[in-house]
Amino acid sequence: MAVKKTKFVVGNWKMSPVSPLEAKKIAISIKKCASVLSKVTTVFAPPSIYLPLISRLCAKGEVKLSSQNVSIFKDGAHTGEVNAEMLKNSGVSFCIVGHSERRALGETDAQVSEKVNLLLENGIRPVICVGEGEHDHQGVYLEFLQNEIKNSLKGVTKKNASDIIIAYEPIWAVGAKEPMQNSDIHETTLFIKKVLTDIFGQEMAFSIPILYGGSVNMRNAKDIVMMGQVDGLLVGRESLNPIGFNSMLKEINSI
Ligand code: PEP
């Protein structure tokens, strides 16, 4: 009997590596490790130019494929855009939306919600990034988070909410030296569950996976998942280092 996959580890390769050959090497090494782990769903989010290559390498589904972005347009004449239907037809089953690096380029909550809805219509699970720029102790960041989540999920119904994944990425911890403290991760994910409960009701809210992202590496990953009580990780830099990423996958699988 197949063991239920319980944790998600999504590797966001961002704009690396610089050649298909290097992308292939990284993917092969991680796929080998991921394919024997029963309690982790491993997801690659390579640059879009490598999606067909990585899709062929992972055709048996040992590792799932994610895009790093999707067009806000459903179809039509839009030079340079890739729509949700194209992603679906190319073997993509997850898509990162609203990453802080894209929000910094001007992506709004309204655009994030349009993308989320187009992805859901096409059977692709959106990994919706949310997170505050500054973490104060008066709780102002909680109000920011609440608005960001509610606006980014506009139009998502209770019926298709089961396909969404939230990636909590405090912006100040992305690409930084240290992650957020585990107790703070736990506290904030509880708050996110409360916001999701307001929107979708408790049962649905508690079934939506919440990942943490921000300076995760092979040394801190297991503690973050256990003590932060999250359903997985969104990993930037360490996802391009097969030794570190594989070690992280094994640690999470052992929980
Ligand atoms: C990210 O870009 O989503 C991320 C979490 O990056 P890093 O792990 O490098 O902080």
PDB file of N, CA, C and O in Angstrom, residues 33-84:
ATOM      1  N   CYS A  33      17.697  10.587  -5.013  1.00  0.00           N
ATOM      2  CA  CYS A  33      17.442  10.574  -3.569  1.00  0.00           C
ATOM      3  C   CYS A  33      15.938  10.610  -3.290  1.00  0.00           C
ATOM      4  O   CYS A  33      15.407   9.821  -2.503  1.00  0.00           O
ATOM      5  N   ALA A  34      15.233  11.519  -3.984  1.00  0.00           N
ATOM      6  CA  ALA A  34      13.799  11.730  -3.699  1.00  0.00           C
ATOM      7  C   ALA A  34      12.961  10.498  -4.005  1.00  0.00           C
ATOM      8  O   ALA A  34      11.955  10.245  -3.335  1.00  0.00           O
ATOM      9  N   SER A  35      13.393   9.718  -4.996  1.00  0.00           N
ATOM     10  CA  SER A  35      12.538   8.618  -5.448  1.00  0.00           C
ATOM     11  C   SER A  35      12.403   7.500  -4.413  1.00  0.00           C
ATOM     12  O   SER A  35      11.488   6.695  -4.506  1.00  0.00           O
ATOM     13  N   VAL A  36      13.287   7.453  -3.412  1.00  0.00           N
ATOM     14  CA  VAL A  36      13.152   6.391  -2.405  1.00  0.00           C
ATOM     15  C   VAL A  36      12.531   6.912  -1.095  1.00  0.00           C
ATOM     16  O   VAL A  36      12.421   6.180  -0.123  1.00  0.00           O
ATOM     17  N   LEU A  37      12.140   8.170  -1.078  1.00  0.00           N
ATOM     18  CA  LEU A  37      11.577   8.736   0.153  1.00  0.00           C
ATOM     19  C   LEU A  37      10.045   8.685   0.095  1.00  0.00           C
ATOM     20  O   LEU A  37       9.445   9.140  -0.870  1.00  0.00           O
ATOM     21  N   SER A  38       9.442   8.103   1.116  1.00  0.00           N
ATOM     22  CA  SER A  38       7.993   7.880   1.057  1.00  0.00           C
ATOM     23  C   SER A  38       7.167   8.990   1.711  1.00  0.00           C
ATOM     24  O   SER A  38       5.971   9.078   1.495  1.00  0.00           O
ATOM     25  N   LYS A  39       7.820   9.846   2.520  1.00  0.00           N
ATOM     26  CA  LYS A  39       7.010  10.812   3.276  1.00  0.00           C
ATOM     27  C   LYS A  39       7.204  12.268   2.848  1.00  0.00           C
ATOM     28  O   LYS A  39       6.799  13.193   3.549  1.00  0.00           O
ATOM     29  N   VAL A  40       7.904  12.422   1.708  1.00  0.00           N
ATOM     30  CA  VAL A  40       8.149  13.782   1.220  1.00  0.00           C
ATOM     31  C   VAL A  40       7.731  13.870  -0.244  1.00  0.00           C
ATOM     32  O   VAL A  40       8.047  12.981  -1.031  1.00  0.00           O
ATOM     33  N   THR A  41       7.012  14.929  -0.585  1.00  0.00           N
ATOM     34  CA  THR A  41       6.760  15.228  -1.993  1.00  0.00           C
ATOM     35  C   THR A  41       7.779  16.290  -2.396  1.00  0.00           C
ATOM     36  O   THR A  41       7.758  17.403  -1.865  1.00  0.00           O
ATOM     37  N   THR A  42       8.675  15.893  -3.292  1.00  0.00           N
ATOM     38  CA  THR A  42       9.734  16.813  -3.721  1.00  0.00           C
ATOM     39  C   THR A  42       9.289  17.515  -5.000  1.00  0.00           C
ATOM     40  O   THR A  42       8.771  16.876  -5.922  1.00  0.00           O
ATOM     41  N   VAL A  43       9.489  18.822  -5.028  1.00  0.00           N
ATOM     42  CA  VAL A  43       9.037  19.618  -6.183  1.00  0.00           C
ATOM     43  C   VAL A  43      10.200  20.479  -6.668  1.00  0.00           C
ATOM     44  O   VAL A  43      10.824  21.184  -5.882  1.00  0.00           O
ATOM     45  N   PHE A  44      10.470  20.409  -7.992  1.00  0.00           N
ATOM     46  CA  PHE A  44      11.470  21.297  -8.602  1.00  0.00           C
ATOM     47  C   PHE A  44      10.766  22.479  -9.235  1.00  0.00           C
ATOM     48  O   PHE A  44       9.811  22.285  -9.994  1.00  0.00           O
ATOM     49  N   ALA A  45      11.274  23.681  -8.992  1.00  0.00           N
ATOM     50  CA  ALA A  45      10.777  24.862  -9.711  1.00  0.00           C
ATOM     51  C   ALA A  45      11.961  25.476 -10.468  1.00  0.00           C
ATOM     52  O   ALA A  45      12.582  26.434 -10.003  1.00  0.00           O
ATOM     53  N   PRO A  46      12.288  24.909 -11.635  1.00  0.00           N
ATOM     54  CA  PRO A  46      13.425  25.439 -12.394  1.00  0.00           C
ATOM     55  C   PRO A  46      13.003  26.656 -13.226  1.00  0.00           C
ATOM     56  O   PRO A  46      11.798  26.910 -13.380  1.00  0.00           O
ATOM     57  N   PRO A  47      13.953  27.368 -13.807  1.00  0.00           N
ATOM     58  CA  PRO A  47      13.583  28.430 -14.754  1.00  0.00           C
ATOM     59  C   PRO A  47      12.758  27.807 -15.880  1.00  0.00           C
ATOM     60  O   PRO A  47      12.984  26.650 -16.251  1.00  0.00           O
ATOM     61  N   SER A  48      11.817  28.559 -16.440  1.00  0.00           N
ATOM     62  CA  SER A  48      10.852  27.952 -17.382  1.00  0.00           C
ATOM     63  C   SER A  48      11.520  27.328 -18.601  1.00  0.00           C
ATOM     64  O   SER A  48      11.008  26.357 -19.150  1.00  0.00           O
ATOM     65  N   ILE A  49      12.677  27.845 -18.988  1.00  0.00           N
ATOM     66  CA  ILE A  49      13.331  27.286 -20.177  1.00  0.00           C
ATOM     67  C   ILE A  49      13.753  25.822 -19.963  1.00  0.00           C
ATOM     68  O   ILE A  49      13.874  25.053 -20.909  1.00  0.00           O
ATOM     69  N   TYR A  50      13.924  25.422 -18.698  1.00  0.00           N
ATOM     70  CA  TYR A  50      14.320  24.033 -18.418  1.00  0.00           C
ATOM     71  C   TYR A  50      13.132  23.117 -18.092  1.00  0.00           C
ATOM     72  O   TYR A  50      13.330  21.934 -17.827  1.00  0.00           O
ATOM     73  N   LEU A  51      11.919  23.660 -18.077  1.00  0.00           N
ATOM     74  CA  LEU A  51      10.766  22.824 -17.682  1.00  0.00           C
ATOM     75  C   LEU A  51      10.625  21.561 -18.549  1.00  0.00           C
ATOM     76  O   LEU A  51      10.477  20.464 -18.014  1.00  0.00           O
ATOM     77  N   PRO A  52      10.703  21.665 -19.906  1.00  0.00           N
ATOM     78  CA  PRO A  52      10.560  20.432 -20.708  1.00  0.00           C
ATOM     79  C   PRO A  52      11.656  19.414 -20.394  1.00  0.00           C
ATOM     80  O   PRO A  52      11.392  18.215 -20.287  1.00  0.00           O
ATOM     81  N   LEU A  53      12.877  19.887 -20.227  1.00  0.00           N
ATOM     82  CA  LEU A  53      14.002  18.992 -19.917  1.00  0.00           C
ATOM     83  C   LEU A  53      13.764  18.262 -18.592  1.00  0.00           C
ATOM     84  O   LEU A  53      13.866  17.034 -18.498  1.00  0.00           O
ATOM     85  N   ILE A  54      13.419  19.014 -17.574  1.00  0.00           N
ATOM     86  CA  ILE A  54      13.235  18.410 -16.245  1.00  0.00           C
ATOM     87  C   ILE A  54      11.969  17.536 -16.244  1.00  0.00           C
ATOM     88  O   ILE A  54      11.915  16.504 -15.590  1.00  0.00           O
ATOM     89  N   SER A  55      10.984  17.934 -17.015  1.00  0.00           N
ATOM     90  CA  SER A  55       9.756  17.134 -17.101  1.00  0.00           C
ATOM     91  C   SER A  55      10.079  15.757 -17.685  1.00  0.00           C
ATOM     92  O   SER A  55       9.587  14.733 -17.194  1.00  0.00           O
ATOM     93  N   ARG A  56      10.915  15.705 -18.718  1.00  0.00           N
ATOM     94  CA  ARG A  56      11.290  14.402 -19.301  1.00  0.00           C
ATOM     95  C   ARG A  56      12.058  13.563 -18.286  1.00  0.00           C
ATOM     96  O   ARG A  56      11.851  12.366 -18.155  1.00  0.00           O
ATOM     97  N   LEU A  57      12.944  14.225 -17.528  1.00  0.00           N
ATOM     98  CA  LEU A  57      13.760  13.492 -16.537  1.00  0.00           C
ATOM     99  C   LEU A  57      12.896  12.923 -15.406  1.00  0.00           C
ATOM    100  O   LEU A  57      13.250  11.922 -14.802  1.00  0.00           O
ATOM    101  N   CYS A  58      11.799  13.606 -15.108  1.00  0.00           N
ATOM    102  CA  CYS A  58      10.959  13.193 -13.967  1.00  0.00           C
ATOM    103  C   CYS A  58       9.621  12.645 -14.443  1.00  0.00           C
ATOM    104  O   CYS A  58       8.613  12.771 -13.746  1.00  0.00           O
ATOM    105  N   ALA A  59       9.630  12.035 -15.622  1.00  0.00           N
ATOM    106  CA  ALA A  59       8.373  11.578 -16.237  1.00  0.00           C
ATOM    107  C   ALA A  59       7.633  10.564 -15.384  1.00  0.00           C
ATOM    108  O   ALA A  59       6.414  10.437 -15.481  1.00  0.00           O
ATOM    109  N   LYS A  60       8.367   9.830 -14.542  1.00  0.00           N
ATOM    110  CA  LYS A  60       7.681   8.824 -13.715  1.00  0.00           C
ATOM    111  C   LYS A  60       7.061   9.439 -12.461  1.00  0.00           C
ATOM    112  O   LYS A  60       6.435   8.735 -11.667  1.00  0.00           O
ATOM    113  N   GLY A  61       7.284  10.715 -12.258  1.00  0.00           N
ATOM    114  CA  GLY A  61       6.600  11.403 -11.158  1.00  0.00           C
ATOM    115  C   GLY A  61       7.294  11.312  -9.814  1.00  0.00           C
ATOM    116  O   GLY A  61       6.706  11.654  -8.790  1.00  0.00           O
ATOM    117  N   GLU A  62       8.577  10.855  -9.798  1.00  0.00           N
ATOM    118  CA  GLU A  62       9.301  10.767  -8.514  1.00  0.00           C
ATOM    119  C   GLU A  62       9.453  12.151  -7.915  1.00  0.00           C
ATOM    120  O   GLU A  62       9.464  12.332  -6.698  1.00  0.00           O
ATOM    121  N   VAL A  63       9.638  13.134  -8.812  1.00  0.00           N
ATOM    122  CA  VAL A  63       9.726  14.534  -8.395  1.00  0.00           C
ATOM    123  C   VAL A  63       8.675  15.284  -9.209  1.00  0.00           C
ATOM    124  O   VAL A  63       8.496  15.010 -10.389  1.00  0.00           O
ATOM    125  N   LYS A  64       7.965  16.175  -8.568  1.00  0.00           N
ATOM    126  CA  LYS A  64       6.929  16.953  -9.270  1.00  0.00           C
ATOM    127  C   LYS A  64       7.545  18.233  -9.817  1.00  0.00           C
ATOM    128  O   LYS A  64       8.557  18.724  -9.300  1.00  0.00           O
ATOM    129  N   LEU A  65       6.871  18.784 -10.812  1.00  0.00           N
ATOM    130  CA  LEU A  65       7.408  19.957 -11.488  1.00  0.00           C
ATOM    131  C   LEU A  65       6.571  21.197 -11.182  1.00  0.00           C
ATOM    132  O   LEU A  65       5.337  21.147 -11.216  1.00  0.00           O
ATOM    133  N   SER A  66       7.279  22.299 -10.911  1.00  0.00           N
ATOM    134  CA  SER A  66       6.597  23.568 -10.651  1.00  0.00           C
ATOM    135  C   SER A  66       7.151  24.646 -11.570  1.00  0.00           C
ATOM    136  O   SER A  66       8.343  24.662 -11.881  1.00  0.00           O
ATOM    137  N   SER A  67       6.289  25.555 -11.972  1.00  0.00           N
ATOM    138  CA  SER A  67       6.750  26.758 -12.643  1.00  0.00           C
ATOM    139  C   SER A  67       7.036  27.805 -11.553  1.00  0.00           C
ATOM    140  O   SER A  67       6.546  27.674 -10.435  1.00  0.00           O
ATOM    141  N   GLN A  68       7.802  28.831 -11.901  1.00  0.00           N
ATOM    142  CA  GLN A  68       8.065  29.913 -10.931  1.00  0.00           C
ATOM    143  C   GLN A  68       7.089  31.062 -11.115  1.00  0.00           C
ATOM    144  O   GLN A  68       7.076  32.003 -10.332  1.00  0.00           O
ATOM    145  N   ASN A  69       6.285  30.972 -12.191  1.00  0.00           N
ATOM    146  CA  ASN A  69       5.359  32.062 -12.492  1.00  0.00           C
ATOM    147  C   ASN A  69       4.394  31.586 -13.564  1.00  0.00           C
ATOM    148  O   ASN A  69       4.614  30.536 -14.179  1.00  0.00           O
ATOM    149  N   VAL A  70       3.331  32.322 -13.775  1.00  0.00           N
ATOM    150  CA  VAL A  70       2.371  32.032 -14.844  1.00  0.00           C
ATOM    151  C   VAL A  70       1.810  33.359 -15.332  1.00  0.00           C
ATOM    152  O   VAL A  70       1.778  34.334 -14.571  1.00  0.00           O
ATOM    153  N   SER A  71       1.364  33.363 -16.563  1.00  0.00           N
ATOM    154  CA  SER A  71       0.779  34.595 -17.097  1.00  0.00           C
ATOM    155  C   SER A  71      -0.553  34.908 -16.419  1.00  0.00           C
ATOM    156  O   SER A  71      -1.292  34.009 -16.025  1.00  0.00           O
ATOM    157  N   ILE A  72      -0.843  36.181 -16.338  1.00  0.00           N
ATOM    158  CA  ILE A  72      -2.143  36.609 -15.831  1.00  0.00           C
ATOM    159  C   ILE A  72      -3.209  36.446 -16.917  1.00  0.00           C
ATOM    160  O   ILE A  72      -4.405  36.458 -16.655  1.00  0.00           O
ATOM    161  N   PHE A  73      -2.749  36.253 -18.161  1.00  0.00           N
ATOM    162  CA  PHE A  73      -3.677  36.117 -19.292  1.00  0.00           C
ATOM    163  C   PHE A  73      -4.039  34.666 -19.530  1.00  0.00           C
ATOM    164  O   PHE A  73      -3.162  33.792 -19.520  1.00  0.00           O
ATOM    165  N   LYS A  74      -5.308  34.447 -19.812  1.00  0.00           N
ATOM    166  CA  LYS A  74      -5.772  33.082 -20.076  1.00  0.00           C
ATOM    167  C   LYS A  74      -5.306  32.638 -21.469  1.00  0.00           C
ATOM    168  O   LYS A  74      -4.870  31.505 -21.669  1.00  0.00           O
ATOM    169  N   ASP A  75      -5.437  33.528 -22.449  1.00  0.00           N
ATOM    170  CA  ASP A  75      -4.997  33.248 -23.820  1.00  0.00           C
ATOM    171  C   ASP A  75      -4.864  34.584 -24.553  1.00  0.00           C
ATOM    172  O   ASP A  75      -5.029  35.638 -23.941  1.00  0.00           O
ATOM    173  N   GLY A  76      -4.566  34.501 -25.849  1.00  0.00           N
ATOM    174  CA  GLY A  76      -4.493  35.737 -26.643  1.00  0.00           C
ATOM    175  C   GLY A  76      -3.073  36.114 -27.010  1.00  0.00           C
ATOM    176  O   GLY A  76      -2.128  35.358 -26.773  1.00  0.00           O
ATOM    177  N   ALA A  77      -2.931  37.301 -27.630  1.00  0.00           N
ATOM    178  CA  ALA A  77      -1.641  37.756 -28.156  1.00  0.00           C
ATOM    179  C   ALA A  77      -0.861  38.487 -27.062  1.00  0.00           C
ATOM    180  O   ALA A  77      -1.104  39.667 -26.803  1.00  0.00           O
ATOM    181  N   HIS A  78       0.036  37.772 -26.395  1.00  0.00           N
ATOM    182  CA  HIS A  78       0.796  38.374 -25.290  1.00  0.00           C
ATOM    183  C   HIS A  78       2.242  37.894 -25.370  1.00  0.00           C
ATOM    184  O   HIS A  78       2.603  36.854 -24.804  1.00  0.00           O
ATOM    185  N   THR A  79       3.036  38.635 -26.090  1.00  0.00           N
ATOM    186  CA  THR A  79       4.418  38.241 -26.354  1.00  0.00           C
ATOM    187  C   THR A  79       5.198  37.989 -25.058  1.00  0.00           C
ATOM    188  O   THR A  79       5.162  38.809 -24.144  1.00  0.00           O
ATOM    189  N   GLY A  80       5.840  36.846 -25.015  1.00  0.00           N
ATOM    190  CA  GLY A  80       6.700  36.524 -23.864  1.00  0.00           C
ATOM    191  C   GLY A  80       5.981  35.852 -22.713  1.00  0.00           C
ATOM    192  O   GLY A  80       6.613  35.509 -21.716  1.00  0.00           O
ATOM    193  N   GLU A  81       4.687  35.660 -22.830  1.00  0.00           N
ATOM    194  CA  GLU A  81       3.923  35.082 -21.706  1.00  0.00           C
ATOM    195  C   GLU A  81       3.733  33.575 -21.863  1.00  0.00           C
ATOM    196  O   GLU A  81       3.708  33.049 -22.979  1.00  0.00           O
ATOM    197  N   VAL A  82       3.578  32.890 -20.737  1.00  0.00           N
ATOM    198  CA  VAL A  82       3.296  31.443 -20.725  1.00  0.00           C
ATOM    199  C   VAL A  82       2.049  31.240 -19.863  1.00  0.00           C
ATOM    200  O   VAL A  82       2.042  31.631 -18.689  1.00  0.00           O
ATOM    201  N   ASN A  83       0.997  30.684 -20.449  1.00  0.00           N
ATOM    202  CA  ASN A  83      -0.249  30.586 -19.678  1.00  0.00           C
ATOM    203  C   ASN A  83      -0.389  29.264 -18.923  1.00  0.00           C
ATOM    204  O   ASN A  83       0.389  28.322 -19.111  1.00  0.00           O
ATOM    205  N   ALA A  84      -1.420  29.216 -18.087  1.00  0.00           N
ATOM    206  CA  ALA A  84      -1.609  28.054 -17.199  1.00  0.00           C
ATOM    207  C   ALA A  84      -1.874  26.776 -17.995  1.00  0.00           C
ATOM    208  O   ALA A  84      -1.406  25.691 -17.636  1.00  0.00           O
TER     209      ALA A  84
END
